[in-house]
XYZ file of C-alpha atoms in Angstrom:
571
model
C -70.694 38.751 18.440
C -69.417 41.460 16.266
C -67.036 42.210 18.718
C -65.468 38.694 18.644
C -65.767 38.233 15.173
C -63.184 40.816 14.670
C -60.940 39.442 17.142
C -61.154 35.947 15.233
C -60.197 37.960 11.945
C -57.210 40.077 13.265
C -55.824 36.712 14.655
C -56.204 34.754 11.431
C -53.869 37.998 9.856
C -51.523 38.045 12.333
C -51.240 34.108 11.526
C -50.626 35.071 8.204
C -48.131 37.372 8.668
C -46.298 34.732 10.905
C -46.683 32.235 8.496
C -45.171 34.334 5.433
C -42.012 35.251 7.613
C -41.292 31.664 8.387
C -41.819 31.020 4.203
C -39.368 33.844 3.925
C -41.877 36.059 1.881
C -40.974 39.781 2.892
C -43.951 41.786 4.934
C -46.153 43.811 3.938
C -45.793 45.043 7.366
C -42.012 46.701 6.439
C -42.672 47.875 3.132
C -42.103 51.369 3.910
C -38.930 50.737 4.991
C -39.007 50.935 8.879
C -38.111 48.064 10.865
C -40.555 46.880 13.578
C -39.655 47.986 16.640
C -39.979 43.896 17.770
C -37.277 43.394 15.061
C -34.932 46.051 16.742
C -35.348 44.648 20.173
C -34.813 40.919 18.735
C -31.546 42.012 16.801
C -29.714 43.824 20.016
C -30.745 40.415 22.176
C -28.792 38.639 19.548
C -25.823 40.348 19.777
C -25.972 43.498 18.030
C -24.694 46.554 19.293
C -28.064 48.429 19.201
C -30.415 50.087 16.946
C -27.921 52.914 16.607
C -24.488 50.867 15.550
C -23.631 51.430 12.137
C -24.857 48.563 9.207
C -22.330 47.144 7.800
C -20.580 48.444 4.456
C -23.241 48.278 1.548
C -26.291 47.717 3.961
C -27.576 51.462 4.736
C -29.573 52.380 1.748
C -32.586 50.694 2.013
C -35.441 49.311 3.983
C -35.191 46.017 2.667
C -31.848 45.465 3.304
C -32.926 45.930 7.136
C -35.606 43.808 6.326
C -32.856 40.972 4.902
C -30.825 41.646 8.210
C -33.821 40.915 10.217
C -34.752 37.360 8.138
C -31.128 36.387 8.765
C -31.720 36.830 12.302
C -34.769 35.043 12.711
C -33.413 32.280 10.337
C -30.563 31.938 13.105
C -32.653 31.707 15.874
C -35.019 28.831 13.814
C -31.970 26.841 14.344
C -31.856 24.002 17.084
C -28.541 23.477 17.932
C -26.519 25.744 19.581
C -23.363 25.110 17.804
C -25.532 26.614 14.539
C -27.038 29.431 16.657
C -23.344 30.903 17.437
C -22.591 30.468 13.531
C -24.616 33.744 12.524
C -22.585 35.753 15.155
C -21.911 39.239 14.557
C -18.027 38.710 14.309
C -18.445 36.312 12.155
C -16.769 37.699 8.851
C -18.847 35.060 6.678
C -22.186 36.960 8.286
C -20.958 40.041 6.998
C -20.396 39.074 3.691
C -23.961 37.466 3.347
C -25.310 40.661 4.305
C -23.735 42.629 1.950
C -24.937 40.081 -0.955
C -27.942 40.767 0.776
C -27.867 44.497 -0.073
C -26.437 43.999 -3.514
C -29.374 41.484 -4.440
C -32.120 43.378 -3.135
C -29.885 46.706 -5.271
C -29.979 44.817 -8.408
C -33.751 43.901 -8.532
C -32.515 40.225 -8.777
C -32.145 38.031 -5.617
C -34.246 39.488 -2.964
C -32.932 39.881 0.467
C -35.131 37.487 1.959
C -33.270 34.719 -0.529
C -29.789 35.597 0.473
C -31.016 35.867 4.181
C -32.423 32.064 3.742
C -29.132 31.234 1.988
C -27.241 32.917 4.672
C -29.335 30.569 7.315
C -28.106 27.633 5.292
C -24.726 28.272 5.425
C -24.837 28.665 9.289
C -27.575 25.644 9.608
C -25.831 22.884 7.714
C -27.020 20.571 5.298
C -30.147 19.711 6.875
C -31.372 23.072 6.576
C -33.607 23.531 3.163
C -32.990 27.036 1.423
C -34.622 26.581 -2.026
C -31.894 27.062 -5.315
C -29.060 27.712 -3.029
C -28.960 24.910 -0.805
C -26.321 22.545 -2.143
C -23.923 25.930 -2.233
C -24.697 26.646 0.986
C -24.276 22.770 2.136
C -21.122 22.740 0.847
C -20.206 25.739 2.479
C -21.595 24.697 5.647
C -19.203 21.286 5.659
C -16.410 23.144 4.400
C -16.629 25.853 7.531
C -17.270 22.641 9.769
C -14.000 21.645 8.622
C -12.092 24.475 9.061
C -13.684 25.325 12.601
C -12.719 21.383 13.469
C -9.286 21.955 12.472
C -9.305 25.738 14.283
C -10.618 23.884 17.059
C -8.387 21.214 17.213
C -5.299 23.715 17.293
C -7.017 25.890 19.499
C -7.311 23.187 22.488
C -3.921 22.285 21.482
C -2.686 25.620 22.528
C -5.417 25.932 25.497
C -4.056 22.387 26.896
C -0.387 24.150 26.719
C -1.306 27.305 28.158
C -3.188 25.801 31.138
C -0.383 23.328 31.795
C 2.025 26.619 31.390
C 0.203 28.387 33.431
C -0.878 25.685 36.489
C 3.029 24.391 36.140
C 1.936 20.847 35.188
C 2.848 18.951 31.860
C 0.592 17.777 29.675
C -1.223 15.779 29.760
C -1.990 16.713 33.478
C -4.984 17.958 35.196
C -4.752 20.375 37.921
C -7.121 21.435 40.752
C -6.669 23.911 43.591
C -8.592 25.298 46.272
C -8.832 25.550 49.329
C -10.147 23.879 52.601
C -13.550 24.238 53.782
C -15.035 22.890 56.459
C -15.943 18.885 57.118
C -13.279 18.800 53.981
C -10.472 15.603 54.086
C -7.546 14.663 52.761
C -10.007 12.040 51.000
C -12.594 14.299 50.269
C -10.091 16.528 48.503
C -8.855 13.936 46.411
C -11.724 12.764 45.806
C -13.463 15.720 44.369
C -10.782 16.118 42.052
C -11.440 12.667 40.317
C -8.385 10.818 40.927
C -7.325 7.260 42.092
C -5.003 6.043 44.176
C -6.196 8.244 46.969
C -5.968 6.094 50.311
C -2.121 5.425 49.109
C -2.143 8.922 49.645
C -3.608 9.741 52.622
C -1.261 7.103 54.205
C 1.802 8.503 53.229
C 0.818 11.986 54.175
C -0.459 10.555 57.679
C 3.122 9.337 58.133
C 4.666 13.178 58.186
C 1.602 14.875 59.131
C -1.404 15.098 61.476
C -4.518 14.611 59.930
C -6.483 16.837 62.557
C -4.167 19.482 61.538
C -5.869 20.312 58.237
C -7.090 24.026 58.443
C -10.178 25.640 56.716
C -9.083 28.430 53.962
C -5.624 26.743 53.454
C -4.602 25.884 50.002
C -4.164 23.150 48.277
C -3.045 21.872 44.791
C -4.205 18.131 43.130
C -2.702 16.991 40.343
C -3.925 13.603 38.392
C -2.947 12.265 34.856
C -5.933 13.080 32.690
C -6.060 10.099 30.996
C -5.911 7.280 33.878
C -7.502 9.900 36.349
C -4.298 8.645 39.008
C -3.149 11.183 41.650
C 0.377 12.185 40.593
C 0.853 15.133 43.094
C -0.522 16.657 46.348
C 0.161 19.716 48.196
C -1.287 21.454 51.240
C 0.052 24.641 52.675
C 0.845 24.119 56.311
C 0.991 27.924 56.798
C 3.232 30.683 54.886
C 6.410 29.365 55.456
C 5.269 25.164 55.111
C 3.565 22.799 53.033
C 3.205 19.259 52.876
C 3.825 17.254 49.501
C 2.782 13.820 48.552
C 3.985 13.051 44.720
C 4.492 9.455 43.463
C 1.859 7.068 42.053
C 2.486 2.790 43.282
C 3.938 4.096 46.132
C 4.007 7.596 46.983
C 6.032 9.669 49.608
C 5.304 12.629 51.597
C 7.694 15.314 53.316
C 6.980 18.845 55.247
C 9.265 21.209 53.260
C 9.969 24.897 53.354
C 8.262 26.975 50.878
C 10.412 29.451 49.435
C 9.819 33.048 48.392
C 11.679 35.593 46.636
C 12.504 38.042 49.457
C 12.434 42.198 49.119
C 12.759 44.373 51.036
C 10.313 47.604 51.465
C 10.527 51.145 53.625
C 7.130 52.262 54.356
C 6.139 55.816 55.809
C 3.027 57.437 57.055
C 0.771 59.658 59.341
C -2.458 58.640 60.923
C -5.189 61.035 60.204
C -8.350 58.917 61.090
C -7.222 55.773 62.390
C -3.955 53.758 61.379
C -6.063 51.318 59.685
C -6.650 53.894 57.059
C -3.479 55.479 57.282
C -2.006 52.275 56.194
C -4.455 51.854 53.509
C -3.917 55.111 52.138
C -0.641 53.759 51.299
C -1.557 50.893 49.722
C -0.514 48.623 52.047
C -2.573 45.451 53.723
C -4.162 45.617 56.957
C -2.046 42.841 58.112
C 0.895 45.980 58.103
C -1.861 47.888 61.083
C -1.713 44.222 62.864
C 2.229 43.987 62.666
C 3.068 47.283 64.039
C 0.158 46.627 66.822
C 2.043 43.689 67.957
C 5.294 44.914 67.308
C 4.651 48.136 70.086
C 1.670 46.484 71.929
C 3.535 46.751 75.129
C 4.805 50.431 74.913
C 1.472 51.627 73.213
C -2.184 51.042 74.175
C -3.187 51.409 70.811
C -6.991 51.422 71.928
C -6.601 54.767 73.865
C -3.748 56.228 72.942
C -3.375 56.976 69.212
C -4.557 60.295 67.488
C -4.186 62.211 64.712
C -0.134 63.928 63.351
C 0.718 60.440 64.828
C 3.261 59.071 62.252
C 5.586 55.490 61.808
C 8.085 54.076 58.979
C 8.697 50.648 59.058
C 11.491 48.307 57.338
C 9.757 45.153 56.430
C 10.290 42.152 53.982
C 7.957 41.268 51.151
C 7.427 37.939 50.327
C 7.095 36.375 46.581
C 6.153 33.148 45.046
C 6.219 32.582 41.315
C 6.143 36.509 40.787
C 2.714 36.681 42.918
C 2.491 38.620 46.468
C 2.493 36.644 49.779
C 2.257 38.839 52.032
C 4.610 40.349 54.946
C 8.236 38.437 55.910
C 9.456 39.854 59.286
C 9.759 43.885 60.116
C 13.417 44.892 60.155
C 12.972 48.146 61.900
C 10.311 50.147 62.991
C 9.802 53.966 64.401
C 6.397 54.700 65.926
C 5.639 58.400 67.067
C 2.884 58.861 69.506
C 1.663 61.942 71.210
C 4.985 63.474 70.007
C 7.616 60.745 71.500
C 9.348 58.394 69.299
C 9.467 54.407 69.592
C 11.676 52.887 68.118
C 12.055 48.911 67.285
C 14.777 47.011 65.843
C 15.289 43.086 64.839
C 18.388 41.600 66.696
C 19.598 37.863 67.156
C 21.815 36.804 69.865
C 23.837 34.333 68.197
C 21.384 30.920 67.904
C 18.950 32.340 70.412
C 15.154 33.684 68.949
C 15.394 37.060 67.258
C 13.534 39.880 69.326
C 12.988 43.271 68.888
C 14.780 45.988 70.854
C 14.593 49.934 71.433
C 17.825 52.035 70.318
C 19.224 51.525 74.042
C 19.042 48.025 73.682
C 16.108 47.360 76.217
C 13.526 44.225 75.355
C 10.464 45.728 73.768
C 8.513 42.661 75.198
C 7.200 43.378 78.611
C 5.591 40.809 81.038
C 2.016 41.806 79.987
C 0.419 43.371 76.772
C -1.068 46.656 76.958
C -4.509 45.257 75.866
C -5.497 42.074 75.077
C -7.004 42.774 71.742
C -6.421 45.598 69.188
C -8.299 48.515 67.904
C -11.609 48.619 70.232
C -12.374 50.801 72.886
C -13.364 50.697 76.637
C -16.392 50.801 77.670
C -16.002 50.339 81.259
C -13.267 50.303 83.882
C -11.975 49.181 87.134
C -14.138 50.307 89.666
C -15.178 49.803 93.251
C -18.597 50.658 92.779
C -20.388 50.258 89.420
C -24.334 50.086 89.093
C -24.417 46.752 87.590
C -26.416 46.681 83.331
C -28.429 43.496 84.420
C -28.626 43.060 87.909
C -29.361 47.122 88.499
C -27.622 46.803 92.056
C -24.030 48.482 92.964
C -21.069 45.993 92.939
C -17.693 46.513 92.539
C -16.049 45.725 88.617
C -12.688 44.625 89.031
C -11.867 44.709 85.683
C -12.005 46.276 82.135
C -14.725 45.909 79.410
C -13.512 46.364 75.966
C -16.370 46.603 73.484
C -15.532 45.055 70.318
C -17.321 42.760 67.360
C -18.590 39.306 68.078
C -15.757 37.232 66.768
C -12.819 39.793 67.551
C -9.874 37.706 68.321
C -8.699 37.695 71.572
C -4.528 37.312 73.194
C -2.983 36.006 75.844
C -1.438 39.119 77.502
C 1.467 37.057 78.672
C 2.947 33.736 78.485
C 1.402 31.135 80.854
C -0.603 28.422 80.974
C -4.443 27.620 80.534
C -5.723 26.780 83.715
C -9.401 27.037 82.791
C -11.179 27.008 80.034
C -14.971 26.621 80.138
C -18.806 28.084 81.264
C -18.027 29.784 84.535
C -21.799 31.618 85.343
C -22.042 35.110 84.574
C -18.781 35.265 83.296
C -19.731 33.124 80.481
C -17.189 31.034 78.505
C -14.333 31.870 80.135
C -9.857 31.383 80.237
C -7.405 31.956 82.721
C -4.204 31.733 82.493
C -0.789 31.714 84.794
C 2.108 33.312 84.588
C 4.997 33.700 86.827
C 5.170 35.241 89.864
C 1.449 34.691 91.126
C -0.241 36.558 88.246
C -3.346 35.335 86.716
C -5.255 36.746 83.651
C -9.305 36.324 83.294
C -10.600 36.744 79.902
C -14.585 36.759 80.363
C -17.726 36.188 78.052
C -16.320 34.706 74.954
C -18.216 33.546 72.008
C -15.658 30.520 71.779
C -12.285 29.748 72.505
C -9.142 29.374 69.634
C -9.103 25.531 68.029
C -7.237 22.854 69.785
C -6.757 25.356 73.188
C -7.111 22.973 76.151
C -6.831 23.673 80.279
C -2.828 22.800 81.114
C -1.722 24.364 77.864
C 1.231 26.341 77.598
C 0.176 29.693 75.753
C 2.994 32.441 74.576
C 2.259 35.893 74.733
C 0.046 37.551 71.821
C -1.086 34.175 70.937
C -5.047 33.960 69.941
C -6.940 32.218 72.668
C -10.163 33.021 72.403
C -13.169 35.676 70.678
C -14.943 38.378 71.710
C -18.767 37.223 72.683
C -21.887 38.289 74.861
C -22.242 35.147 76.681
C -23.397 35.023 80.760
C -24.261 38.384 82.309
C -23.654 40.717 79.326
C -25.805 43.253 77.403
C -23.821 43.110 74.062
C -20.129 41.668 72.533
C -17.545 42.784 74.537
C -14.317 41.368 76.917
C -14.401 41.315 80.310
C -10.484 41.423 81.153
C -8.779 40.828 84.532
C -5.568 40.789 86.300
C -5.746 39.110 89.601
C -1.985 39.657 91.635
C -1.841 36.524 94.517
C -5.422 36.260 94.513
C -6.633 39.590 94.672
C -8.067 41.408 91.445
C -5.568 44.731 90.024
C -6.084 47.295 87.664
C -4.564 46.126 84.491
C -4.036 49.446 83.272
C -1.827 50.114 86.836
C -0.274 46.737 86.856
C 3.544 46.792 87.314
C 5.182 45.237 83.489
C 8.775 44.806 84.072
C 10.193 44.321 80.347
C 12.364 40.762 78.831
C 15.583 40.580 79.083
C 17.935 43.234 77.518
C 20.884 42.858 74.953
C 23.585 41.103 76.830
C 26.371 43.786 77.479
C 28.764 41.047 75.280
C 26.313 41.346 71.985
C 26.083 45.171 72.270
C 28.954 45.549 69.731
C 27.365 43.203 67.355
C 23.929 44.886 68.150
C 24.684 48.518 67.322
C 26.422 46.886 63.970
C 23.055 45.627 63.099
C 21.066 48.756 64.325
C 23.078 50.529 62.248
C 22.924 48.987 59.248
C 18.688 48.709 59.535
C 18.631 52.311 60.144
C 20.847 53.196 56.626
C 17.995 51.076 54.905
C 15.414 52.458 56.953
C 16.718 56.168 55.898
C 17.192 55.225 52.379
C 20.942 55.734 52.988
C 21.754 52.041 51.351
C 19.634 50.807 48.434
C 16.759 48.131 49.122
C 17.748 45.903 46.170
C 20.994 45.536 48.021
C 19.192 43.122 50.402
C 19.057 39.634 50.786
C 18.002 37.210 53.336
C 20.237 36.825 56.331
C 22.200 39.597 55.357
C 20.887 41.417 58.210
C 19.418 39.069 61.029
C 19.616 35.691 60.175
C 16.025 33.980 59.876
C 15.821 30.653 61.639
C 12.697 29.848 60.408
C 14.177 28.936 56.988
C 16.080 26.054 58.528
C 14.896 22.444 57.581
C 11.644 21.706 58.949
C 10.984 18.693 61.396
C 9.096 16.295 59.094
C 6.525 14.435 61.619
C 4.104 17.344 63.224
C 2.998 16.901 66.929
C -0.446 15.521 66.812
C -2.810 17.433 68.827
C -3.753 17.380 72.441
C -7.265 15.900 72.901
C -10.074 18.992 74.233
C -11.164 18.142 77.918
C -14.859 17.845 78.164
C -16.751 20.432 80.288
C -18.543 19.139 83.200
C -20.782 22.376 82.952
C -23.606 22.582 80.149
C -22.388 26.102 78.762
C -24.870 28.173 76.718
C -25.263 28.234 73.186
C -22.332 29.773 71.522
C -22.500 32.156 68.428
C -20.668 31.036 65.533
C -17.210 33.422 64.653
């Protein structure tokens, strides 16, 4: 009984102690001086800069001073609202001032601090807060700070509203949204989302230029509605880099496909592979989309799966795109010089008068061959054509008439050659499967996919490097890889023996013009001419920035599998 009798007592103190602070009668607690360690920790949650920041000016000499600090804190956080909660902020120059007061009062033997802390509470509360004598000052100061913030404020969204409008490129008066496209997202959806009207207007008139099955996930777009009506003014979608589709209007709006245009400079670019040329290119500060570009660019003269290593080295010539003074990424590669295992490849940009630009070595032979070296980049092989191979699964001898590259689940997958799809589905222990024909009786197999590249359908045409498919585990396989094949007339060929007779050269009556341009890419290349000297056609002239054909193609409709294949993993 004793036992809680004493409990009962040391509760009614500590309710007394509560109870004084909230009457703003100074503790008996903090007489000595030394703030409660509870009062530190509440101070540095409310925005202080910690127990060891400096007081301000006129605020170090005593304990009660600390003591009117902490009041002033606790008066703050009394407060409901958080618009009066943000008044007693640290930066605020009108807290600093009632602090010192504070100091001076509590100096003087006068005012203590606890009074100029409750005064200080009053300012920051308003006029409904009651701080004994001092309340109608502080009122009055309270309204006239209101004032002054709602006239600060008032400017202040003023210049916000003109800044974002600078900023987004709309006027005001505007709203703007971007983002981009995620999947099960519409046109509708879009517009939608970002609160205007008027939006089946809109998705007619962009259904008159462009598919509406041809909206990709992660491609931007850009909404723009009048803030006060909430009416769709403006919509673009970015096709891809070089296209975008624009609605604009609001009775009756129109769309178009235009060009998107980009400030255009050009960049040299050297390096030497020491680990892999992912890194290599890194180490430069350049995007992995550069390790991609030269992949593709020497994919047929350079199997760059087996074949790289390190004192390797490359300089390339390429364009860099800008919009609105932001990087877009990579334009086209000029010129390009790849050394591997000591020999030097060399690729250069050349357009036959209005036929497709291609890429040539110095003698003026086609750097695109019949077939790819590999039909993905950057993996490795983890088994090869064989007569007799003791089978992971099965655990019998068969023969593997083909190669296995091991790479990621998801790994994009190309068409080694130009051709067309002539199946696409479950095909047994081969798993989801393609092949495609090309000329001359050659057929490519490309075996346990995780899923096949959007829109690709059996009878399409396919060009070479195109994505077709992705790297999976499905049928007869003990982990991700490729099964790739080659089959010559009917009858399965190494692909890493297979005869790849290269494109057509330079025609003997372009050579002149040819070693003109060569010429001229190799002075930029060498640093002989000066980049900023560039400009866009100046070298080879870039079809793609003719006008754009405004109605797109819509797509061909997927065939239905008359096999149930197995359940793919998601890319």
């Amino acid at each position: 009984m004793k036992r809680l009798w004493l409990i009962g007592v040391l509760l009614l103190v500590l309710l007394g102690v509560v109870l004084a602070r909230h009457a703003g009668v100074p503790s008996f607690i903090s007489g000595t001086g030394a703030a409660p360690q509870q009062e530190q920790t509440t101070t540095a949650d409310s925005g202080s800069a910690g127990e060891n920041a400096p007081a301000p000016d006129g605020a170090r000499a005593s304990g009660t001073e600390t003591d009117a600090a902490s009041h002033q804190d606790s008066a703050a956080h009394d407060s409901s609202s958080p618009e009066k909660t943000d008044g007693v902020s640290t930066a605020d120059p009108t807290a600093g001032q009632t602090t010192g007061k504070a100091a001076e009062g509590a100096a003087s033997g006068g005012t203590t601090g606890a009074d100029v802390a409750d005064e200080a509470a009053a300012k920051a509360a308003g006029p409904n807060a009651a701080a004994g004598p001092t309340a109608a000052n502080g009122t009055e100061a309270a309204n006239g700070a209101a004032a002054a913030d709602s006239g600060d404020a008032a400017d202040s969204a003023d210049a916000a509203d003109s800044a974002d409008a600078a900023d987004t490129g709309a006027a005001p008066g505007e709203a703007v949204v971007r983002g981009t496209f995620e999947k099960g997202d519409t046109v509708s959806k879009v517009l939608e989302s970002a609160g205007g009207q008027g939006v089946q207007q809109y998705v007619s008139a962009a259904r008159q230029v462009f598919s509406m099955r041809s909206f990709r996930e992660g491609q931007p777009y850009l909404v723009v509605t009048d803030k006060e009506s909430g009416q769709v003014k403006r919509f673009e979608y970015e096709i891809d880099s070089r296209r975008r589709l624009v609605v604009e209007g609001r009775e009756n709006p129109a769309a178009r496909v235009e060009p998107i245009e980009y400030v255009v400079l050009l960049s040299a670019v050297e390096g030497s592979i020491n680990d892999n040329l992912f890194q290599a290119v890194a180490d430069l500060g350049e995007s992995p989309q550069m390790a991609l570009k030269l992949a593709d660019l020497f994919g047929s003269e350079i199997n760059f799966i087996r074949d790289l290593q390190s004192g390797d080295s490359f300089s390339v010539l390429v364009e860099k795109r800008y919009r609105d003074s932001e990087y877009k990424g990579y334009g086209r590669i000029l010129a390009a010089h790849f050394t591997n295992k000591g020999k030097t490849f060399e690729a250069y940009l050349f357009r036959d008068g209005n036929q497709r630009a291609e890429y040539y070595n110095r003698k003026g032979e086609n750097l695109r061959k019949t077939l790819l070296q590999a039909p993905l980049a950057f993996t490795r092989i983890s088994s090869r054509f064989t007569n007799s191979r003791l089978h992971p699964i099965l655990n019998y001898t068969r023969a593997h008439h083909g190669v296995d590259y091991a790479a990621p689940t998801g790994t994009p997958v190309k068409a080694v050659g130009e051709g067309v799809v002539t199946q696409r589905g479950w095909a047994g222990g081969y798993g989801n499967q393609i092949i495609v024909k090309h000329s001359a009786s050659l057929e490519s197999m490309y075996a346990h996919l995780s899923g096949y590249a959007r829109g690709l359908a059996t009878g399409q045409r396919v060009r070479q490097g195109q994505v077709i498919g992705f790297v999976g585990s499905t049928g007869l396989a003990t982990g991700p890889h490729l099964d790739f094949r080659l089959r010559q007339s009917g009858k399965f060929i190494d692909p890493t023996k297979a005869i790849n007779p290269r494109g057509e050269p330079v025609p003997k009556r372009a050579m002149a013009e040819f070693e003109k341009t060569v010429a001229l890419e190799l002075a930029y290349l060498k640093g002989e001419k000066n980049l900023s000297e560039y400009a866009v056609d100046s070298v080879v002239p870039d079809a793609s920035v003719a006008p754009v054909a405004p109605v797109a193609a819509p797509e061909k409709p997927v065939k239905k599998e008359k096999s149930k294949p197995v359940k793919k993993s998601r890319r």
